Amino acid sequence: MILDKIDELLKEVQNLSAKNAEEVEQLRLRYLSKKGEITALMNDFREVAADQKKTVGMKINELKTLATERINQLREECETQDSGDDSIDLTRTPYPIQLGTRHPLTIVTNEIIDIFSRMGFVLADGPEVEDDMHVFTKMNFAADHPARDMQDTFFVSQHPNDVTKNILLRSHTSSVQARVMENMHTEDGKLTAPIRVICPGRVYRNEAITARAHCFFHQVEGLYIDKNVSFTDLKQVLLSFAREMFGADTQIRLRPSYFPFTEPSAEMDISCFICGGEGCGFCKHTGWVEILGCGMVDPNVLEQCGIDSKEYSGYAFGMGVERITNLKYRVSDLRMFSENDVRFLKEFEAAN
């Protein structure tokens, strides 16, 4: 009978003993795990006659409580014995162990990637230590463009007489776009497949570190090249992204701008999601907040990368991950992202 089995287990549990933590764990698995003795009794409880269910149920609860208390007692005794040992492992992680969380920049980057992945974009990656050819020359930067100056770019090695030999820390992830375009066409400039990529990564610029700027930050850039790509395609993709990221009621506006690698170029604003576009301190009472730059890929860029600009067109866009993160979580100081303050990081546990 089930009552006899319970009485037998009660006697066993009362006399349990263990010499170390491993034996305690074996006892826990034997009696309290999903496949343990007590769980088996609970499964058998379904077949107990109705007039005995109350008595049997109380006995099973008594057994489970006793087993839990006895095993916990044995665990404490083993831990006390271990702590009295002179051979302490000084390299062991102190307790309690602080569990980590994903960094807010990682959370936002993954969200951006997920949104564009559902639109058909695939991930592309490239080196952070790059050459001038991919960072500047193939992106239509003139040889005397200010971005090549030491005030903006971290150079690893510099050749004043031949800038194409310069090695530097990439100042934007557009270098990944250049490498993708190089590898996605035939010798006669034909695409082997439409290019639709998203390029996340860290970039570096020689700037003073303040609450609003840093010498390194993170970008996500996108590129789409195919036949008959228009600015309308770009606008629709960015509108879909903004509404996925900031809410279904989000509106966008595109303002003319200038970038060496796109023509025409634009900067995109979203309607302030705090005030609903009515104007507040966050959006400086304009109702709009800038989030990214974009435009149609300049034909010179396509030609530099070996793609026939007369047959193909495309668009590109780029956004700062820190800026998007600030908009979502209102982090006032950019330096918080790189200081590894556990108190700051723990605020994002719910977002993981």
Short mmCIF file of C-alpha atoms in Angstrom, two decimals:
data_model
loop_
_atom_site.label_atom_id
_atom_site.label_comp_id
_atom_site.label_asym_id
_atom_site.label_seq_id
_atom_site.Cartn_x
_atom_site.Cartn_y
_atom_site.Cartn_z
CA MET A 1 0.00 0.00 0.00
CA ILE A 2 1.03 3.61 -0.56
CA LEU A 3 0.88 4.34 3.20
CA ASP A 4 3.39 1.56 3.88
CA LYS A 5 5.69 2.99 1.21
CA ILE A 6 5.44 6.46 2.80
CA ASP A 7 6.26 5.10 6.28
CA GLU A 8 9.26 3.28 4.85
CA LEU A 9 10.55 6.47 3.18
CA LEU A 10 9.98 8.46 6.38
CA LYS A 11 12.34 6.12 8.23
CA GLU A 12 14.93 6.37 5.44
CA VAL A 13 14.80 10.18 5.39
CA GLN A 14 15.20 10.43 9.16
CA ASN A 15 18.45 8.46 8.93
CA LEU A 16 19.95 10.18 5.90
CA SER A 17 23.66 11.05 6.07
CA ALA A 18 26.24 12.49 3.69
CA LYS A 19 29.98 13.17 3.80
CA ASN A 20 30.20 15.87 1.16
CA ALA A 21 28.20 18.14 -1.13
CA GLU A 22 28.18 15.58 -3.95
CA GLU A 23 26.47 12.99 -1.72
CA VAL A 24 23.93 15.61 -0.59
CA GLU A 25 23.11 16.35 -4.23
CA GLN A 26 22.63 12.62 -4.90
CA LEU A 27 20.16 12.43 -2.00
CA ARG A 28 18.27 15.43 -3.34
CA LEU A 29 18.01 13.85 -6.77
CA ARG A 30 16.87 10.53 -5.27
CA TYR A 31 14.05 11.96 -3.17
CA LEU A 32 13.12 15.45 -4.42
CA SER A 33 13.86 15.60 -8.16
CA LYS A 34 11.23 15.22 -10.88
CA LYS A 35 12.10 11.56 -11.16
CA GLY A 36 12.58 11.03 -7.42
CA GLU A 37 10.79 8.84 -4.90
CA ILE A 38 8.46 11.55 -3.59
CA THR A 39 7.44 12.66 -7.08
CA ALA A 40 6.59 9.03 -7.87
CA LEU A 41 4.35 8.93 -4.79
CA MET A 42 2.55 12.05 -5.97
CA ASN A 43 1.90 10.38 -9.32
CA ASP A 44 0.50 7.31 -7.52
CA PHE A 45 -1.71 9.60 -5.41
CA ARG A 46 -4.11 9.95 -8.35
CA GLU A 47 -5.18 6.34 -7.93
CA VAL A 48 -5.83 6.53 -4.16
CA ALA A 49 -9.42 5.98 -3.10
CA ALA A 50 -11.37 9.17 -2.41
CA ASP A 51 -11.89 8.39 1.29
CA GLN A 52 -8.11 8.00 1.78
CA LYS A 53 -6.89 10.99 -0.21
CA LYS A 54 -6.83 13.34 2.77
CA THR A 55 -4.78 10.98 4.96
CA VAL A 56 -2.39 10.01 2.18
CA GLY A 57 -1.97 13.62 1.04
CA MET A 58 -1.03 14.77 4.54
CA LYS A 59 1.51 11.92 4.86
CA ILE A 60 3.12 12.80 1.50
CA ASN A 61 3.40 16.46 2.52
CA GLU A 62 4.96 15.41 5.82
CA LEU A 63 7.48 13.25 3.95
CA LYS A 64 8.37 16.00 1.49
CA THR A 65 8.83 18.57 4.26
CA LEU A 66 11.00 16.21 6.28
CA ALA A 67 13.12 15.29 3.26
CA THR A 68 13.64 18.95 2.32
CA GLU A 69 14.63 19.94 5.86
CA ARG A 70 16.96 16.96 6.30
CA ILE A 71 18.76 17.51 2.99
CA ASN A 72 19.15 21.24 3.67
CA GLN A 73 20.56 20.39 7.10
CA LEU A 74 23.09 18.00 5.56
CA ARG A 75 24.06 20.64 2.98
CA GLU A 76 24.73 23.20 5.71
CA GLU A 77 26.82 20.71 7.68
CA CYS A 78 28.96 19.95 4.63
CA GLU A 79 29.45 23.65 3.88
CA THR A 80 30.52 24.24 7.49
CA GLN A 81 33.06 21.44 7.21
CA ASP A 82 34.42 22.87 3.94
CA SER A 83 34.77 26.36 5.41
CA GLY A 84 36.87 24.97 8.23
CA ASP A 85 39.36 23.50 5.77
CA ASP A 86 42.72 25.28 5.63
CA SER A 87 43.06 24.65 1.89
CA ILE A 88 40.79 27.53 0.79
CA ASP A 89 40.66 28.25 -2.91
CA LEU A 90 41.43 31.97 -3.02
CA THR A 91 40.68 32.12 -6.74
CA ARG A 92 37.07 31.01 -6.33
CA THR A 93 34.38 33.54 -7.24
CA PRO A 94 32.98 35.16 -4.09
CA TYR A 95 29.37 34.57 -3.16
CA PRO A 96 26.68 35.58 -3.80
CA ILE A 97 27.48 35.64 -7.51
CA GLN A 98 26.09 38.73 -9.27
CA LEU A 99 24.31 37.55 -12.40
CA GLY A 100 24.93 39.75 -15.40
CA THR A 101 22.45 41.27 -17.84
CA ARG A 102 22.70 42.25 -21.45
CA HIS A 103 24.11 45.71 -22.05
CA PRO A 104 21.49 48.29 -23.14
CA LEU A 105 23.43 48.86 -26.38
CA THR A 106 23.26 45.13 -27.09
CA ILE A 107 19.54 45.09 -26.37
CA VAL A 108 18.86 47.95 -28.79
CA THR A 109 21.25 46.62 -31.46
CA ASN A 110 19.53 43.23 -31.40
CA GLU A 111 16.15 44.93 -31.68
CA ILE A 112 17.28 46.97 -34.71
CA ILE A 113 18.75 43.86 -36.36
CA ASP A 114 15.55 41.91 -35.70
CA ILE A 115 13.39 44.60 -37.32
CA PHE A 116 15.47 44.80 -40.50
CA SER A 117 15.93 41.01 -40.64
CA ARG A 118 12.17 40.69 -40.97
CA MET A 119 12.40 43.04 -43.98
CA GLY A 120 14.90 40.74 -45.70
CA PHE A 121 18.20 42.34 -44.65
CA VAL A 122 21.07 40.01 -43.72
CA LEU A 123 23.99 40.68 -41.36
CA ALA A 124 27.38 41.76 -42.71
CA ASP A 125 30.56 42.37 -40.74
CA GLY A 126 34.04 43.75 -41.37
CA PRO A 127 37.30 44.65 -39.59
CA GLU A 128 37.52 47.55 -37.14
CA VAL A 129 41.15 48.20 -38.17
CA GLU A 130 40.67 49.21 -41.80
CA ASP A 131 42.49 50.75 -44.75
CA ASP A 132 41.81 54.14 -46.27
CA MET A 133 40.53 52.56 -49.48
CA HIS A 134 37.44 51.03 -47.85
CA VAL A 135 36.77 53.71 -45.22
CA PHE A 136 37.19 56.81 -47.41
CA THR A 137 38.24 56.38 -51.04
CA LYS A 138 35.52 53.93 -52.09
CA MET A 139 32.99 55.98 -50.14
CA ASN A 140 33.65 59.01 -52.39
CA PHE A 141 35.70 61.04 -49.89
CA ALA A 142 38.05 63.45 -51.60
CA ALA A 143 41.76 63.23 -50.76
CA ASP A 144 41.55 66.55 -48.87
CA HIS A 145 38.26 65.82 -47.08
CA PRO A 146 38.32 67.02 -43.43
CA ALA A 147 37.34 63.55 -42.14
CA ARG A 148 40.81 62.32 -43.14
CA ASP A 149 42.40 64.80 -40.74
CA MET A 150 43.98 63.54 -37.51
CA GLN A 151 41.45 65.58 -35.51
CA ASP A 152 38.69 63.18 -36.56
CA THR A 153 40.30 59.84 -37.34
CA PHE A 154 42.56 57.51 -35.34
CA PHE A 155 45.35 56.53 -37.74
CA VAL A 156 47.42 53.42 -37.06
CA SER A 157 49.88 54.31 -39.82
CA GLN A 158 49.80 57.34 -42.09
CA HIS A 159 51.36 58.03 -45.50
CA PRO A 160 50.99 61.72 -46.43
CA ASN A 161 52.11 61.12 -50.03
CA ASP A 162 49.73 58.19 -50.62
CA VAL A 163 46.55 58.21 -48.54
CA THR A 164 45.46 54.86 -49.99
CA LYS A 165 48.14 53.21 -47.81
CA ASN A 166 46.77 54.68 -44.59
CA ILE A 167 45.67 52.19 -41.89
CA LEU A 168 43.15 53.47 -39.35
CA LEU A 169 40.39 52.63 -36.90
CA ARG A 170 37.22 52.81 -38.98
CA SER A 171 35.23 55.99 -38.40
CA HIS A 172 31.99 54.51 -39.78
CA THR A 173 30.68 51.07 -40.73
CA SER A 174 30.32 52.16 -44.37
CA SER A 175 33.60 50.30 -44.92
CA VAL A 176 31.59 47.07 -44.50
CA GLN A 177 29.28 48.21 -47.31
CA ALA A 178 32.30 48.74 -49.56
CA ARG A 179 33.58 45.21 -48.88
CA VAL A 180 30.14 43.71 -49.50
CA MET A 181 29.77 45.54 -52.82
CA GLU A 182 33.26 44.40 -53.91
CA ASN A 183 32.37 40.75 -53.39
CA MET A 184 28.84 40.76 -54.85
CA HIS A 185 29.47 41.47 -58.53
CA THR A 186 31.08 39.93 -61.59
CA GLU A 187 33.93 41.43 -63.61
CA ASP A 188 31.52 43.22 -65.94
CA GLY A 189 29.74 44.99 -63.05
CA LYS A 190 26.72 42.69 -62.82
CA LEU A 191 25.39 41.87 -59.36
CA THR A 192 25.47 38.19 -58.43
CA ALA A 193 22.40 38.85 -56.26
CA PRO A 194 20.56 41.91 -54.94
CA ILE A 195 22.49 43.41 -52.02
CA ARG A 196 20.39 43.88 -48.89
CA VAL A 197 22.59 44.00 -45.79
CA ILE A 198 22.61 45.49 -42.29
CA CYS A 199 26.04 46.34 -40.82
CA PRO A 200 26.27 46.82 -37.03
CA GLY A 201 29.59 47.56 -35.35
CA ARG A 202 31.84 49.77 -33.28
CA VAL A 203 33.48 52.86 -34.79
CA TYR A 204 36.11 55.33 -33.56
CA ARG A 205 36.59 59.07 -33.84
CA ASN A 206 39.13 61.36 -32.25
CA GLU A 207 36.76 63.39 -30.09
CA ALA A 208 36.82 64.66 -26.52
CA ILE A 209 34.88 62.41 -24.13
CA THR A 210 31.89 64.24 -22.64
CA ALA A 211 28.34 63.47 -21.58
CA ARG A 212 27.26 63.91 -25.21
CA ALA A 213 30.25 62.50 -27.16
CA HIS A 214 32.76 59.67 -26.96
CA CYS A 215 35.85 58.51 -28.83
CA PHE A 216 34.10 55.26 -29.75
CA PHE A 217 30.46 54.47 -30.32
CA HIS A 218 28.27 52.03 -32.25
CA GLN A 219 26.50 52.29 -35.57
CA VAL A 220 24.07 50.25 -37.62
CA GLU A 221 24.11 50.91 -41.35
CA GLY A 222 21.94 49.43 -44.06
CA LEU A 223 22.46 49.03 -47.79
CA TYR A 224 20.14 47.89 -50.59
CA ILE A 225 21.28 47.72 -54.24
CA ASP A 226 19.32 46.31 -57.16
CA LYS A 227 17.72 47.45 -60.39
CA ASN A 228 15.19 50.30 -60.18
CA VAL A 229 15.66 51.07 -56.47
CA SER A 230 14.08 54.43 -55.65
CA PHE A 231 13.95 56.97 -52.84
CA THR A 232 10.36 55.86 -52.25
CA ASP A 233 11.66 52.39 -51.32
CA LEU A 234 14.02 53.98 -48.81
CA LYS A 235 11.28 56.11 -47.27
CA GLN A 236 8.93 53.15 -46.83
CA VAL A 237 11.62 50.98 -45.19
CA LEU A 238 12.55 53.76 -42.75
CA LEU A 239 8.90 54.47 -41.91
CA SER A 240 8.34 50.78 -41.18
CA PHE A 241 11.46 50.70 -39.00
CA ALA A 242 10.44 53.81 -37.03
CA ARG A 243 6.97 52.43 -36.28
CA GLU A 244 8.37 49.05 -35.23
CA MET A 245 10.98 50.69 -32.99
CA PHE A 246 9.08 53.60 -31.47
CA GLY A 247 5.37 52.80 -31.87
CA ALA A 248 2.68 52.47 -34.51
CA ASP A 249 1.75 56.17 -34.38
CA THR A 250 5.29 57.40 -35.14
CA GLN A 251 5.62 59.80 -38.07
CA ILE A 252 8.84 60.60 -39.96
CA ARG A 253 10.15 63.55 -41.95
CA LEU A 254 13.18 63.72 -44.25
CA ARG A 255 15.29 66.88 -44.42
CA PRO A 256 17.85 67.53 -47.20
CA SER A 257 21.44 66.98 -46.08
CA TYR A 258 24.87 66.08 -47.44
CA PHE A 259 26.98 62.91 -47.20
CA PRO A 260 29.86 62.14 -49.60
CA PHE A 261 28.56 58.63 -50.34
CA THR A 262 24.88 59.40 -51.04
CA GLU A 263 23.12 61.74 -53.48
CA PRO A 264 20.52 62.94 -52.75
CA SER A 265 21.05 62.76 -48.99
CA ALA A 266 18.69 63.34 -46.10
CA GLU A 267 18.45 63.28 -42.33
CA MET A 268 15.42 61.60 -40.82
CA ASP A 269 13.44 62.84 -37.82
CA ILE A 270 10.72 61.00 -35.95
CA SER A 271 7.78 62.59 -34.19
CA CYS A 272 8.57 62.92 -30.49
CA PHE A 273 7.01 59.91 -28.77
CA ILE A 274 7.05 61.66 -25.39
CA CYS A 275 4.84 64.61 -26.29
CA GLY A 276 3.23 63.10 -29.38
CA GLY A 277 4.70 65.83 -31.59
CA GLU A 278 3.21 68.71 -29.63
CA GLY A 279 6.58 69.94 -28.34
CA CYS A 280 8.42 69.35 -25.07
CA GLY A 281 11.84 69.79 -23.48
CA PHE A 282 13.05 66.45 -24.83
CA CYS A 283 12.47 67.45 -28.47
CA LYS A 284 13.38 71.09 -27.78
CA HIS A 285 9.75 72.04 -28.39
CA THR A 286 9.95 71.17 -32.09
CA GLY A 287 7.93 67.96 -31.94
CA TRP A 288 10.69 66.12 -33.86
CA VAL A 289 13.83 64.14 -32.92
CA GLU A 290 16.64 63.30 -35.37
CA ILE A 291 17.65 59.62 -35.44
CA LEU A 292 19.57 58.81 -38.66
CA GLY A 293 21.05 59.85 -42.00
CA CYS A 294 20.22 58.28 -45.34
CA GLY A 295 20.18 58.72 -49.10
CA MET A 296 20.58 57.14 -52.51
CA VAL A 297 24.00 55.55 -53.07
CA ASP A 298 26.16 57.92 -55.10
CA PRO A 299 26.96 56.49 -58.57
CA ASN A 300 30.65 57.18 -57.89
CA VAL A 301 30.50 54.77 -54.93
CA LEU A 302 28.98 52.04 -57.10
CA GLU A 303 31.64 52.52 -59.76
CA GLN A 304 34.46 52.56 -57.18
CA CYS A 305 33.19 49.19 -55.92
CA GLY A 306 32.93 47.72 -59.43
CA ILE A 307 29.14 47.94 -59.89
CA ASP A 308 27.61 49.35 -63.06
CA SER A 309 25.85 52.53 -61.89
CA LYS A 310 23.91 52.82 -65.16
CA GLU A 311 22.13 49.54 -64.49
CA TYR A 312 21.92 49.49 -60.70
CA SER A 313 20.89 51.93 -58.00
CA GLY A 314 20.47 51.68 -54.26
CA TYR A 315 19.97 53.38 -50.95
CA ALA A 316 21.90 53.46 -47.69
CA PHE A 317 21.16 54.61 -44.16
CA GLY A 318 23.03 54.78 -40.89
CA MET A 319 22.12 55.39 -37.26
CA GLY A 320 23.97 55.66 -33.95
CA VAL A 321 22.99 52.93 -31.50
CA GLU A 322 23.75 55.16 -28.52
CA ARG A 323 21.34 57.79 -29.83
CA ILE A 324 18.54 55.27 -30.32
CA THR A 325 19.22 53.87 -26.84
CA ASN A 326 19.06 57.36 -25.36
CA LEU A 327 15.73 57.94 -27.05
CA LYS A 328 14.27 54.67 -25.73
CA TYR A 329 15.68 54.79 -22.20
CA ARG A 330 16.59 58.49 -21.78
CA VAL A 331 20.18 57.97 -20.64
CA SER A 332 21.56 61.45 -20.12
CA ASP A 333 25.30 60.65 -20.08
CA LEU A 334 26.96 58.65 -22.89
CA ARG A 335 29.84 57.73 -20.60
CA MET A 336 27.53 55.44 -18.63
CA PHE A 337 27.54 52.99 -21.55
CA SER A 338 31.27 52.27 -21.21
CA GLU A 339 31.88 52.52 -17.44
CA ASN A 340 30.52 49.02 -16.60
CA ASP A 341 28.73 50.28 -13.50
CA VAL A 342 26.73 47.27 -12.29
CA ARG A 343 24.10 49.55 -10.72
CA PHE A 344 23.46 51.12 -14.14
CA LEU A 345 23.41 47.80 -16.00
CA LYS A 346 21.00 46.18 -13.52
CA GLU A 347 18.38 48.80 -14.46
CA PHE A 348 17.98 46.96 -17.80
CA GLU A 349 17.24 43.50 -16.37
CA ALA A 350 13.58 43.73 -17.39
CA ALA A 351 14.54 44.55 -20.99
CA ASN A 352 16.54 41.33 -21.46
#
